Amino acid sequence: VATAISLGGAGATFWMIVCGLLGMSSKFVECTLGLKYRKQLPDGSVSGGPMYYLSEGLAKRGAGGLGKVLAVLFAIACIGGSFGGGNMFQANQSFKMLEFVTGAESSFLYERGWLYGLIMAILVGVVIIGGIKSIAKVTEKIVPFMSGIYFLAAIVVIVMNISILPSAVSEIITSAFAPTAVAGGLVGVIVQGFKRAAFSNEAGIGSAAIAHSAVKTNYAASEGIVALLEPFIDTVVVCTLTALVLIFTGTYVGYEETGSALTAVAFGKVIPGASIFLTIAIFLFAFSTILTWSYYGVQAAQSLFGETKLVTNIFKIIFLLTVILGASIGLGAVIDFADMMFLTLAIPNLIGLYLMSGSVAKDLKIYMAKVKSGEIAKTK
C-alpha cells in the first residue's frame, strides 16, 4: 500500500479499491474450481488447486494437453512463489520493521538478518512439521488477533483526524482521475500496487484455491462465495484503511522509509509507540503467511514429484533455509524474484479461469437455485 500511494498519490487508493473488487471475481472462480476438482487421498485428506483443475477441468473441454502444460507451469511457479513472495519477502519485511523500530544502524540486529531468519525458521519448522492441521490451529488464532490490532490502530488514527475526512476523500476522487494521477495510479496499483496486492489477497494467482480445497462442504460454489470475501476484507477494507492513514498523516511523499517502515512512521505520528504494536502485527502477518505458503509449496511439489514423505521433507528443508536467506539479503532481489514467480503463477491460472468460467457460472446458478428453494438449508 505504501509503495502504491507513494507512486500514484492519493488517487491510487481509488484504483486499489477497483482492483480489490475485480479480485473478488477471480477469487470466486478459482476457489470454486479448487473444490470441484480436488483429489481425495487414501488417508482421507484432500489435495486441490490449479494443479488439478487446470489439467482435469481443461481435459473435460478437449484441451487436456494444454491443461497439463498449464498445471505443470503453475506447480513450478508455485514452488518458486512459496520461496519468494510467501517466504523470503515476509521474513525480509518483518525483519526490516524490527530493525527500524530498534534503531536501525544502532540496533543490535543491524545487518544480522541471518540471526532473525534463523529464529523465525525454527518457529516455522516447529509448526509445519505438524502439517495442515497444525498450521490451521496456529493461523486461526493468529489471524483474528493480528487483524484486530491493526484494524483498531487504523481506526484510532482516522478518528483522531476525522476532520480531514472530507478533504481526503475529495483528494482521492479528484486525483484518481487527474491525468498524472491516473497514470501514476495505474502504474502504482495495477503494475506496482497490484503486485503487492497479490501478496495479500492472492486473487488471480490461484494459490488460495489450494487451501480452500481442504474444507468440508458439499457445494463448490459455496466455498467460492466465502473466498470472494477475502479480497474485499483484505484490499477494499484493510488496505484502504492503510491508505487513509498514510493520506491523513501526509506520510506518502518526501520520506526515505519504504514499505512497512513508512507505514510505521504514519501510525507513529498519531499513536505514540504505535511502531511497537505494528511490529508485532507485521511479524504475525509474516509468520502466518509463511506457514500458509509452506502448505501451498508442499502441495505443488507433491503434484510434480509424487505424494511421498521424501518429497515433503526435502521441500520443507529448502523452505526453512530460504526463510534465513530472505531475512539476510536486500529487498530488491527478494521482491524481483517474488514478482516474477507470482506473474508466472497468474498466467496459467487466469487462462484456465477464463476457459472454465462458463462451467462455474452454471454451478453458481444451480447452487443459488437450491438456496432459494430451501434444499441446501435442509442438507447437513
CSV table of C-alpha atoms in Angstrom, one decimal:
chain,number,residue,atom,x,y,z
A,1,VAL,CA,0.0,0.0,0.0
A,2,ALA,CA,2.8,2.4,0.9
A,3,THR,CA,4.5,1.7,-2.4
A,4,ALA,CA,1.3,2.3,-4.4
A,5,ILE,CA,0.4,5.5,-2.6
A,6,SER,CA,4.0,6.8,-2.8
A,7,LEU,CA,4.0,6.3,-6.6
A,8,GLY,CA,0.4,7.1,-7.5
A,9,GLY,CA,-0.6,9.6,-4.9
A,10,ALA,CA,-3.9,9.7,-3.0
A,11,GLY,CA,-5.7,8.8,-6.2
A,12,ALA,CA,-4.1,5.4,-6.2
A,13,THR,CA,-6.4,4.5,-3.3
A,14,PHE,CA,-9.4,4.5,-5.7
A,15,TRP,CA,-7.7,2.2,-8.2
A,16,MET,CA,-6.7,-0.1,-5.4
A,17,ILE,CA,-10.3,-0.5,-4.4
A,18,VAL,CA,-11.2,-1.2,-8.0
A,19,CYS,CA,-8.5,-3.9,-8.1
A,20,GLY,CA,-9.9,-5.4,-4.9
A,21,LEU,CA,-13.4,-5.6,-6.3
A,22,LEU,CA,-12.2,-7.2,-9.5
A,23,GLY,CA,-10.2,-9.7,-7.4
A,24,MET,CA,-13.4,-10.9,-5.8
A,25,SER,CA,-14.5,-12.3,-9.1
A,26,SER,CA,-11.3,-14.2,-9.9
A,27,LYS,CA,-11.1,-15.5,-6.3
A,28,PHE,CA,-14.7,-16.9,-6.5
A,29,VAL,CA,-13.9,-18.7,-9.8
A,30,GLU,CA,-10.6,-20.2,-8.7
A,31,CYS,CA,-11.8,-21.4,-5.3
A,32,THR,CA,-14.9,-22.9,-6.7
A,33,LEU,CA,-12.8,-24.8,-9.3
A,34,GLY,CA,-10.5,-25.9,-6.5
A,35,LEU,CA,-13.3,-27.6,-4.7
A,36,LYS,CA,-14.8,-29.0,-7.9
A,37,TYR,CA,-11.7,-30.8,-9.0
A,38,ARG,CA,-9.9,-31.7,-5.7
A,39,LYS,CA,-8.4,-35.1,-5.2
A,40,GLN,CA,-9.3,-37.4,-2.3
A,41,LEU,CA,-6.2,-39.2,-0.9
A,42,PRO,CA,-6.2,-42.7,0.7
A,43,ASP,CA,-5.6,-41.3,4.2
A,44,GLY,CA,-8.8,-39.2,3.9
A,45,SER,CA,-7.1,-35.9,3.3
A,46,VAL,CA,-7.5,-33.9,0.0
A,47,SER,CA,-5.3,-32.1,-2.4
A,48,GLY,CA,-6.6,-29.4,-4.7
A,49,GLY,CA,-5.8,-26.2,-6.5
A,50,PRO,CA,-4.8,-25.1,-10.1
A,51,MET,CA,-2.5,-28.2,-10.4
A,52,TYR,CA,-5.7,-30.3,-10.6
A,53,TYR,CA,-8.4,-28.1,-12.0
A,54,LEU,CA,-6.2,-26.9,-14.9
A,55,SER,CA,-5.4,-30.5,-16.0
A,56,GLU,CA,-8.7,-32.2,-15.3
A,57,GLY,CA,-11.0,-29.3,-16.0
A,58,LEU,CA,-9.5,-28.4,-19.3
A,59,ALA,CA,-9.3,-32.1,-20.2
A,60,LYS,CA,-13.1,-32.3,-20.0
A,61,ARG,CA,-13.2,-29.4,-22.5
A,62,GLY,CA,-11.0,-31.3,-25.0
A,63,ALA,CA,-7.9,-29.3,-24.1
A,64,GLY,CA,-6.1,-31.9,-22.0
A,65,GLY,CA,-2.7,-31.2,-23.5
A,66,LEU,CA,-2.9,-27.5,-22.7
A,67,GLY,CA,-4.3,-28.3,-19.3
A,68,LYS,CA,-1.3,-30.5,-18.4
A,69,VAL,CA,1.2,-27.9,-19.6
A,70,LEU,CA,-0.5,-25.1,-17.6
A,71,ALA,CA,-0.7,-27.3,-14.5
A,72,VAL,CA,3.0,-28.1,-14.6
A,73,LEU,CA,3.9,-24.5,-15.2
A,74,PHE,CA,1.7,-23.4,-12.3
A,75,ALA,CA,3.2,-26.0,-9.9
A,76,ILE,CA,6.8,-25.0,-10.7
A,77,ALA,CA,5.9,-21.3,-10.3
A,78,CYS,CA,4.0,-22.2,-7.0
A,79,ILE,CA,7.2,-23.7,-5.5
A,80,GLY,CA,9.1,-20.6,-6.6
A,81,GLY,CA,6.4,-18.4,-5.3
A,82,SER,CA,6.4,-20.2,-1.9
A,83,PHE,CA,10.1,-19.4,-1.6
A,84,GLY,CA,9.8,-15.8,-2.8
A,85,GLY,CA,6.6,-14.0,-2.0
A,86,GLY,CA,5.3,-16.4,0.5
A,87,ASN,CA,8.5,-16.8,2.5
A,88,MET,CA,11.5,-14.6,1.7
A,89,PHE,CA,9.5,-11.4,1.3
A,90,GLN,CA,7.7,-12.0,4.6
A,91,ALA,CA,10.9,-12.7,6.5
A,92,ASN,CA,12.6,-9.7,4.9
A,93,GLN,CA,9.9,-7.1,5.7
A,94,SER,CA,9.2,-8.3,9.2
A,95,PHE,CA,13.0,-8.1,9.9
A,96,LYS,CA,13.3,-4.7,8.4
A,97,MET,CA,10.4,-3.5,10.6
A,98,LEU,CA,12.0,-4.9,13.7
A,99,GLU,CA,15.4,-3.4,12.7
A,100,PHE,CA,13.7,0.0,12.1
A,101,VAL,CA,11.9,0.0,15.5
A,102,THR,CA,15.0,-1.0,17.4
A,103,GLY,CA,17.1,1.9,16.0
A,104,ALA,CA,18.3,0.8,12.5
A,105,GLU,CA,22.1,1.2,12.4
A,106,SER,CA,22.4,1.5,16.1
A,107,SER,CA,20.4,-1.7,16.6
A,108,PHE,CA,22.0,-5.0,17.7
A,109,LEU,CA,20.1,-6.6,14.8
A,110,TYR,CA,21.6,-4.3,12.2
A,111,GLU,CA,22.9,-6.4,9.3
A,112,ARG,CA,22.1,-9.5,11.4
A,113,GLY,CA,19.2,-10.7,9.3
A,114,TRP,CA,20.5,-14.2,9.3
A,115,LEU,CA,20.0,-14.4,13.1
A,116,TYR,CA,16.4,-13.2,12.9
A,117,GLY,CA,15.8,-15.6,9.9
A,118,LEU,CA,17.2,-18.5,11.9
A,119,ILE,CA,14.9,-17.8,14.8
A,120,MET,CA,11.9,-17.5,12.5
A,121,ALA,CA,12.9,-20.6,10.6
A,122,ILE,CA,12.9,-22.6,13.9
A,123,LEU,CA,9.5,-21.3,14.8
A,124,VAL,CA,8.1,-22.1,11.4
A,125,GLY,CA,9.7,-25.5,11.4
A,126,VAL,CA,8.0,-26.4,14.7
A,127,VAL,CA,4.6,-25.8,13.1
A,128,ILE,CA,5.0,-27.1,9.6
A,129,ILE,CA,6.2,-30.5,10.8
A,130,GLY,CA,2.7,-31.0,12.1
A,131,GLY,CA,1.1,-30.5,8.6
A,132,ILE,CA,-2.1,-28.7,7.6
A,133,LYS,CA,-3.9,-29.3,10.9
A,134,SER,CA,-1.1,-27.8,12.9
A,135,ILE,CA,-0.9,-24.8,10.5
A,136,ALA,CA,-4.7,-24.3,10.8
A,137,LYS,CA,-4.6,-24.3,14.6
A,138,VAL,CA,-1.9,-21.7,14.7
A,139,THR,CA,-3.2,-19.4,12.0
A,140,GLU,CA,-6.9,-19.5,13.1
A,141,LYS,CA,-5.7,-17.9,16.4
A,142,ILE,CA,-3.1,-15.5,14.9
A,143,VAL,CA,-5.2,-14.0,12.1
A,144,PRO,CA,-8.0,-12.6,14.2
A,145,PHE,CA,-5.6,-11.2,16.8
A,146,MET,CA,-3.2,-9.5,14.3
A,147,SER,CA,-6.1,-8.2,12.2
A,148,GLY,CA,-7.7,-6.8,15.3
A,149,ILE,CA,-4.6,-4.9,16.4
A,150,TYR,CA,-4.1,-3.4,13.0
A,151,PHE,CA,-7.7,-2.6,12.4
A,152,LEU,CA,-8.1,-0.8,15.8
A,153,ALA,CA,-4.9,1.2,15.3
A,154,ALA,CA,-6.0,2.4,11.9
A,155,ILE,CA,-9.4,3.4,13.2
A,156,VAL,CA,-7.8,5.4,16.0
A,157,VAL,CA,-5.7,7.3,13.6
A,158,ILE,CA,-8.7,8.0,11.3
A,159,VAL,CA,-11.0,9.1,14.2
A,160,MET,CA,-8.3,11.4,15.6
A,161,ASN,CA,-8.1,13.1,12.2
A,162,ILE,CA,-11.8,12.8,11.3
A,163,SER,CA,-12.0,16.5,10.4
A,164,ILE,CA,-9.7,15.8,7.4
A,165,LEU,CA,-12.0,13.1,6.0
A,166,PRO,CA,-14.0,15.3,3.6
A,167,SER,CA,-10.9,16.8,2.1
A,168,ALA,CA,-9.1,13.5,2.0
A,169,VAL,CA,-12.0,11.8,0.1
A,170,SER,CA,-12.1,14.7,-2.2
A,171,GLU,CA,-8.4,14.4,-2.9
A,172,ILE,CA,-8.7,10.7,-3.5
A,173,ILE,CA,-11.5,11.1,-6.0
A,174,THR,CA,-10.1,14.2,-7.8
A,175,SER,CA,-6.6,12.9,-8.1
A,176,ALA,CA,-7.8,9.5,-9.2
A,177,PHE,CA,-9.0,10.9,-12.5
A,178,ALA,CA,-6.4,13.6,-13.0
A,179,PRO,CA,-4.2,12.7,-16.0
A,180,THR,CA,-1.0,12.4,-13.9
A,181,ALA,CA,-2.7,10.5,-11.1
A,182,VAL,CA,-4.5,8.1,-13.4
A,183,ALA,CA,-1.1,7.2,-15.0
A,184,GLY,CA,0.6,7.1,-11.6
A,185,GLY,CA,-2.4,5.2,-10.0
A,186,LEU,CA,-2.5,2.6,-12.8
A,187,VAL,CA,1.3,2.1,-12.6
A,188,GLY,CA,1.3,2.2,-8.9
A,189,VAL,CA,-1.6,-0.1,-8.4
A,190,ILE,CA,-2.0,-2.2,-11.5
A,191,VAL,CA,1.7,-2.6,-12.0
A,192,GLN,CA,3.2,-2.0,-8.6
A,193,GLY,CA,0.3,-2.0,-6.2
A,194,PHE,CA,-1.4,-5.0,-7.7
A,195,LYS,CA,1.8,-6.9,-7.4
A,196,ARG,CA,1.7,-6.1,-3.7
A,197,ALA,CA,-2.0,-6.9,-3.5
A,198,ALA,CA,-1.2,-10.4,-4.8
A,199,PHE,CA,0.9,-10.9,-1.7
A,200,SER,CA,-2.1,-10.2,0.5
A,201,ASN,CA,-5.4,-11.4,-1.2
A,202,GLU,CA,-3.8,-13.8,-3.7
A,203,ALA,CA,-6.7,-13.2,-6.1
A,204,GLY,CA,-6.0,-14.4,-9.6
A,205,ILE,CA,-2.7,-16.3,-8.8
A,206,GLY,CA,-4.5,-19.5,-7.8
A,207,SER,CA,-2.7,-20.2,-4.5
A,208,ALA,CA,-5.7,-19.7,-2.3
A,209,ALA,CA,-7.6,-22.4,-4.1
A,210,ILE,CA,-5.1,-24.9,-2.7
A,211,ALA,CA,-6.1,-24.0,0.9
A,212,HIS,CA,-9.8,-23.7,0.2
A,213,SER,CA,-9.8,-27.2,-1.4
A,214,ALA,CA,-9.2,-28.7,2.0
A,215,VAL,CA,-12.5,-27.5,3.5
A,216,LYS,CA,-15.5,-29.8,4.2
A,217,THR,CA,-18.5,-28.8,2.0
A,218,ASN,CA,-20.8,-30.5,-0.5
A,219,TYR,CA,-21.1,-27.4,-2.7
A,220,ALA,CA,-18.1,-26.0,-4.5
A,221,ALA,CA,-19.8,-22.6,-5.2
A,222,SER,CA,-20.5,-22.1,-1.5
A,223,GLU,CA,-16.8,-22.1,-0.8
A,224,GLY,CA,-16.3,-19.7,-3.8
A,225,ILE,CA,-18.7,-17.3,-2.1
A,226,VAL,CA,-16.7,-17.5,1.1
A,227,ALA,CA,-13.5,-16.9,-0.8
A,228,LEU,CA,-14.6,-13.8,-2.6
A,229,LEU,CA,-15.0,-12.1,0.8
A,230,GLU,CA,-11.2,-12.2,1.2
A,231,PRO,CA,-10.2,-9.6,-1.4
A,232,PHE,CA,-13.0,-7.4,-0.1
A,233,ILE,CA,-11.8,-7.6,3.5
A,234,ASP,CA,-8.1,-7.6,2.7
A,235,THR,CA,-7.9,-5.0,-0.1
A,236,VAL,CA,-11.1,-2.9,0.0
A,237,VAL,CA,-11.2,-2.6,3.8
A,238,VAL,CA,-7.8,-3.2,5.4
A,239,CYS,CA,-5.6,-1.8,2.6
A,240,THR,CA,-7.9,1.2,2.2
A,241,LEU,CA,-7.6,1.8,6.0
A,242,THR,CA,-3.8,1.8,5.5
A,243,ALA,CA,-4.1,4.2,2.6
A,244,LEU,CA,-6.2,6.6,4.6
A,245,VAL,CA,-3.7,6.5,7.5
A,246,LEU,CA,-0.9,7.4,5.0
A,247,ILE,CA,-3.1,10.2,3.4
A,248,PHE,CA,-4.4,11.6,6.7
A,249,THR,CA,-0.9,11.9,8.1
A,250,GLY,CA,0.6,13.1,4.8
A,251,THR,CA,3.1,10.2,5.0
A,252,TYR,CA,3.5,9.2,1.4
A,253,VAL,CA,5.8,11.8,-0.1
A,254,GLY,CA,9.2,13.0,0.9
A,255,TYR,CA,10.2,10.1,3.1
A,256,GLU,CA,13.3,7.9,2.9
A,257,GLU,CA,11.5,4.9,4.5
A,258,THR,CA,9.7,2.4,2.3
A,259,GLY,CA,7.2,-0.4,2.7
A,260,SER,CA,6.3,-1.4,6.3
A,261,ALA,CA,8.7,1.2,7.8
A,262,LEU,CA,6.8,4.0,6.0
A,263,THR,CA,3.5,2.7,7.4
A,264,ALA,CA,5.1,2.7,10.9
A,265,VAL,CA,6.1,6.3,10.5
A,266,ALA,CA,2.5,7.2,9.6
A,267,PHE,CA,1.0,5.4,12.6
A,268,GLY,CA,3.7,6.8,14.9
A,269,LYS,CA,2.6,10.4,14.1
A,270,VAL,CA,-0.7,9.9,15.8
A,271,ILE,CA,-0.2,7.0,18.3
A,272,PRO,CA,3.0,7.1,20.4
A,273,GLY,CA,4.7,3.8,20.4
A,274,ALA,CA,2.5,2.5,17.6
A,275,SER,CA,5.5,1.2,15.8
A,276,ILE,CA,5.9,-1.4,18.5
A,277,PHE,CA,2.4,-2.8,18.2
A,278,LEU,CA,2.7,-2.6,14.4
A,279,THR,CA,5.9,-4.6,14.5
A,280,ILE,CA,4.1,-7.3,16.4
A,281,ALA,CA,1.2,-7.3,13.9
A,282,ILE,CA,3.6,-7.4,10.9
A,283,PHE,CA,5.5,-10.3,12.5
A,284,LEU,CA,2.3,-12.2,12.9
A,285,PHE,CA,1.2,-11.3,9.4
A,286,ALA,CA,4.5,-12.6,8.1
A,287,PHE,CA,4.6,-15.7,10.2
A,288,SER,CA,1.1,-16.9,9.3
A,289,THR,CA,1.8,-16.2,5.6
A,290,ILE,CA,4.9,-18.3,5.7
A,291,LEU,CA,3.0,-21.1,7.3
A,292,THR,CA,0.3,-21.0,4.7
A,293,TRP,CA,2.7,-20.9,1.7
A,294,SER,CA,4.7,-23.8,3.1
A,295,TYR,CA,1.5,-25.8,2.6
A,296,TYR,CA,1.0,-24.4,-0.9
A,297,GLY,CA,4.6,-25.4,-1.8
A,298,VAL,CA,4.2,-28.9,-0.4
A,299,GLN,CA,1.1,-29.5,-2.5
A,300,ALA,CA,2.7,-28.2,-5.6
A,301,ALA,CA,5.9,-30.3,-5.1
A,302,GLN,CA,3.8,-33.4,-4.5
A,303,SER,CA,1.8,-32.8,-7.7
A,304,LEU,CA,5.1,-32.8,-9.6
A,305,PHE,CA,7.2,-35.4,-7.8
A,306,GLY,CA,4.7,-37.6,-6.0
A,307,GLU,CA,3.0,-37.6,-2.7
A,308,THR,CA,5.8,-39.1,-0.6
A,309,LYS,CA,7.4,-38.1,2.7
A,310,LEU,CA,10.8,-37.7,0.9
A,311,VAL,CA,9.4,-35.0,-1.4
A,312,THR,CA,7.7,-33.3,1.5
A,313,ASN,CA,10.7,-33.3,3.8
A,314,ILE,CA,13.1,-32.1,1.0
A,315,PHE,CA,10.8,-29.2,0.3
A,316,LYS,CA,10.4,-28.3,3.9
A,317,ILE,CA,14.2,-28.2,4.5
A,318,ILE,CA,14.8,-25.9,1.5
A,319,PHE,CA,11.8,-23.8,2.5
A,320,LEU,CA,13.2,-23.3,6.0
A,321,LEU,CA,16.6,-22.3,4.6
A,322,THR,CA,15.0,-19.7,2.4
A,323,VAL,CA,13.5,-18.1,5.5
A,324,ILE,CA,17.0,-17.4,6.7
A,325,LEU,CA,18.1,-16.2,3.2
A,326,GLY,CA,15.1,-13.9,2.9
A,327,ALA,CA,15.9,-12.0,6.1
A,328,SER,CA,19.6,-11.7,5.1
A,329,ILE,CA,19.5,-10.2,1.7
A,330,GLY,CA,18.2,-6.9,0.2
A,331,LEU,CA,14.5,-6.3,-0.5
A,332,GLY,CA,15.2,-5.5,-4.2
A,333,ALA,CA,16.4,-9.0,-5.0
A,334,VAL,CA,13.7,-10.7,-3.0
A,335,ILE,CA,10.8,-8.7,-4.5
A,336,ASP,CA,12.0,-9.1,-8.0
A,337,PHE,CA,12.2,-12.8,-7.7
A,338,ALA,CA,8.8,-13.0,-5.9
A,339,ASP,CA,7.1,-10.8,-8.6
A,340,MET,CA,8.5,-13.0,-11.4
A,341,MET,CA,7.1,-16.1,-9.7
A,342,PHE,CA,3.7,-14.6,-8.9
A,343,LEU,CA,3.4,-13.4,-12.5
A,344,THR,CA,4.2,-16.9,-13.7
A,345,LEU,CA,1.6,-18.2,-11.4
A,346,ALA,CA,-1.1,-15.8,-12.6
A,347,ILE,CA,-0.6,-16.5,-16.4
A,348,PRO,CA,-1.6,-20.2,-16.5
A,349,ASN,CA,-4.2,-19.8,-13.8
A,350,LEU,CA,-6.0,-16.9,-15.4
A,351,ILE,CA,-6.0,-18.7,-18.8
A,352,GLY,CA,-7.7,-21.6,-17.1
A,353,LEU,CA,-10.2,-19.4,-15.2
A,354,TYR,CA,-11.3,-17.8,-18.4
A,355,LEU,CA,-11.7,-21.1,-20.3
A,356,MET,CA,-13.7,-22.7,-17.4
A,357,SER,CA,-15.7,-19.6,-16.3
A,358,GLY,CA,-18.8,-20.9,-18.1
A,359,SER,CA,-19.0,-24.1,-16.1
A,360,VAL,CA,-18.5,-22.1,-12.9
A,361,ALA,CA,-21.4,-19.8,-13.9
A,362,LYS,CA,-23.6,-22.9,-14.3
A,363,ASP,CA,-22.5,-24.2,-10.9
A,364,LEU,CA,-23.4,-20.9,-9.2
A,365,LYS,CA,-26.8,-20.9,-10.9
A,366,ILE,CA,-27.6,-24.4,-9.6
A,367,TYR,CA,-26.3,-23.6,-6.2
A,368,MET,CA,-28.3,-20.4,-5.9
A,369,ALA,CA,-31.5,-22.2,-7.1
A,370,LYS,CA,-31.0,-24.8,-4.3
A,371,VAL,CA,-30.5,-22.0,-1.8
A,372,LYS,CA,-33.7,-20.2,-2.9
A,373,SER,CA,-35.7,-23.5,-2.8
A,374,GLY,CA,-34.5,-24.3,0.7
A,375,GLU,CA,-32.9,-27.6,-0.4
A,376,ILE,CA,-29.4,-26.6,0.9
A,377,ALA,CA,-30.7,-25.3,4.2
A,378,LYS,CA,-32.2,-28.8,4.9
A,379,THR,CA,-28.9,-30.6,3.9
A,380,LYS,CA,-26.3,-31.1,6.6
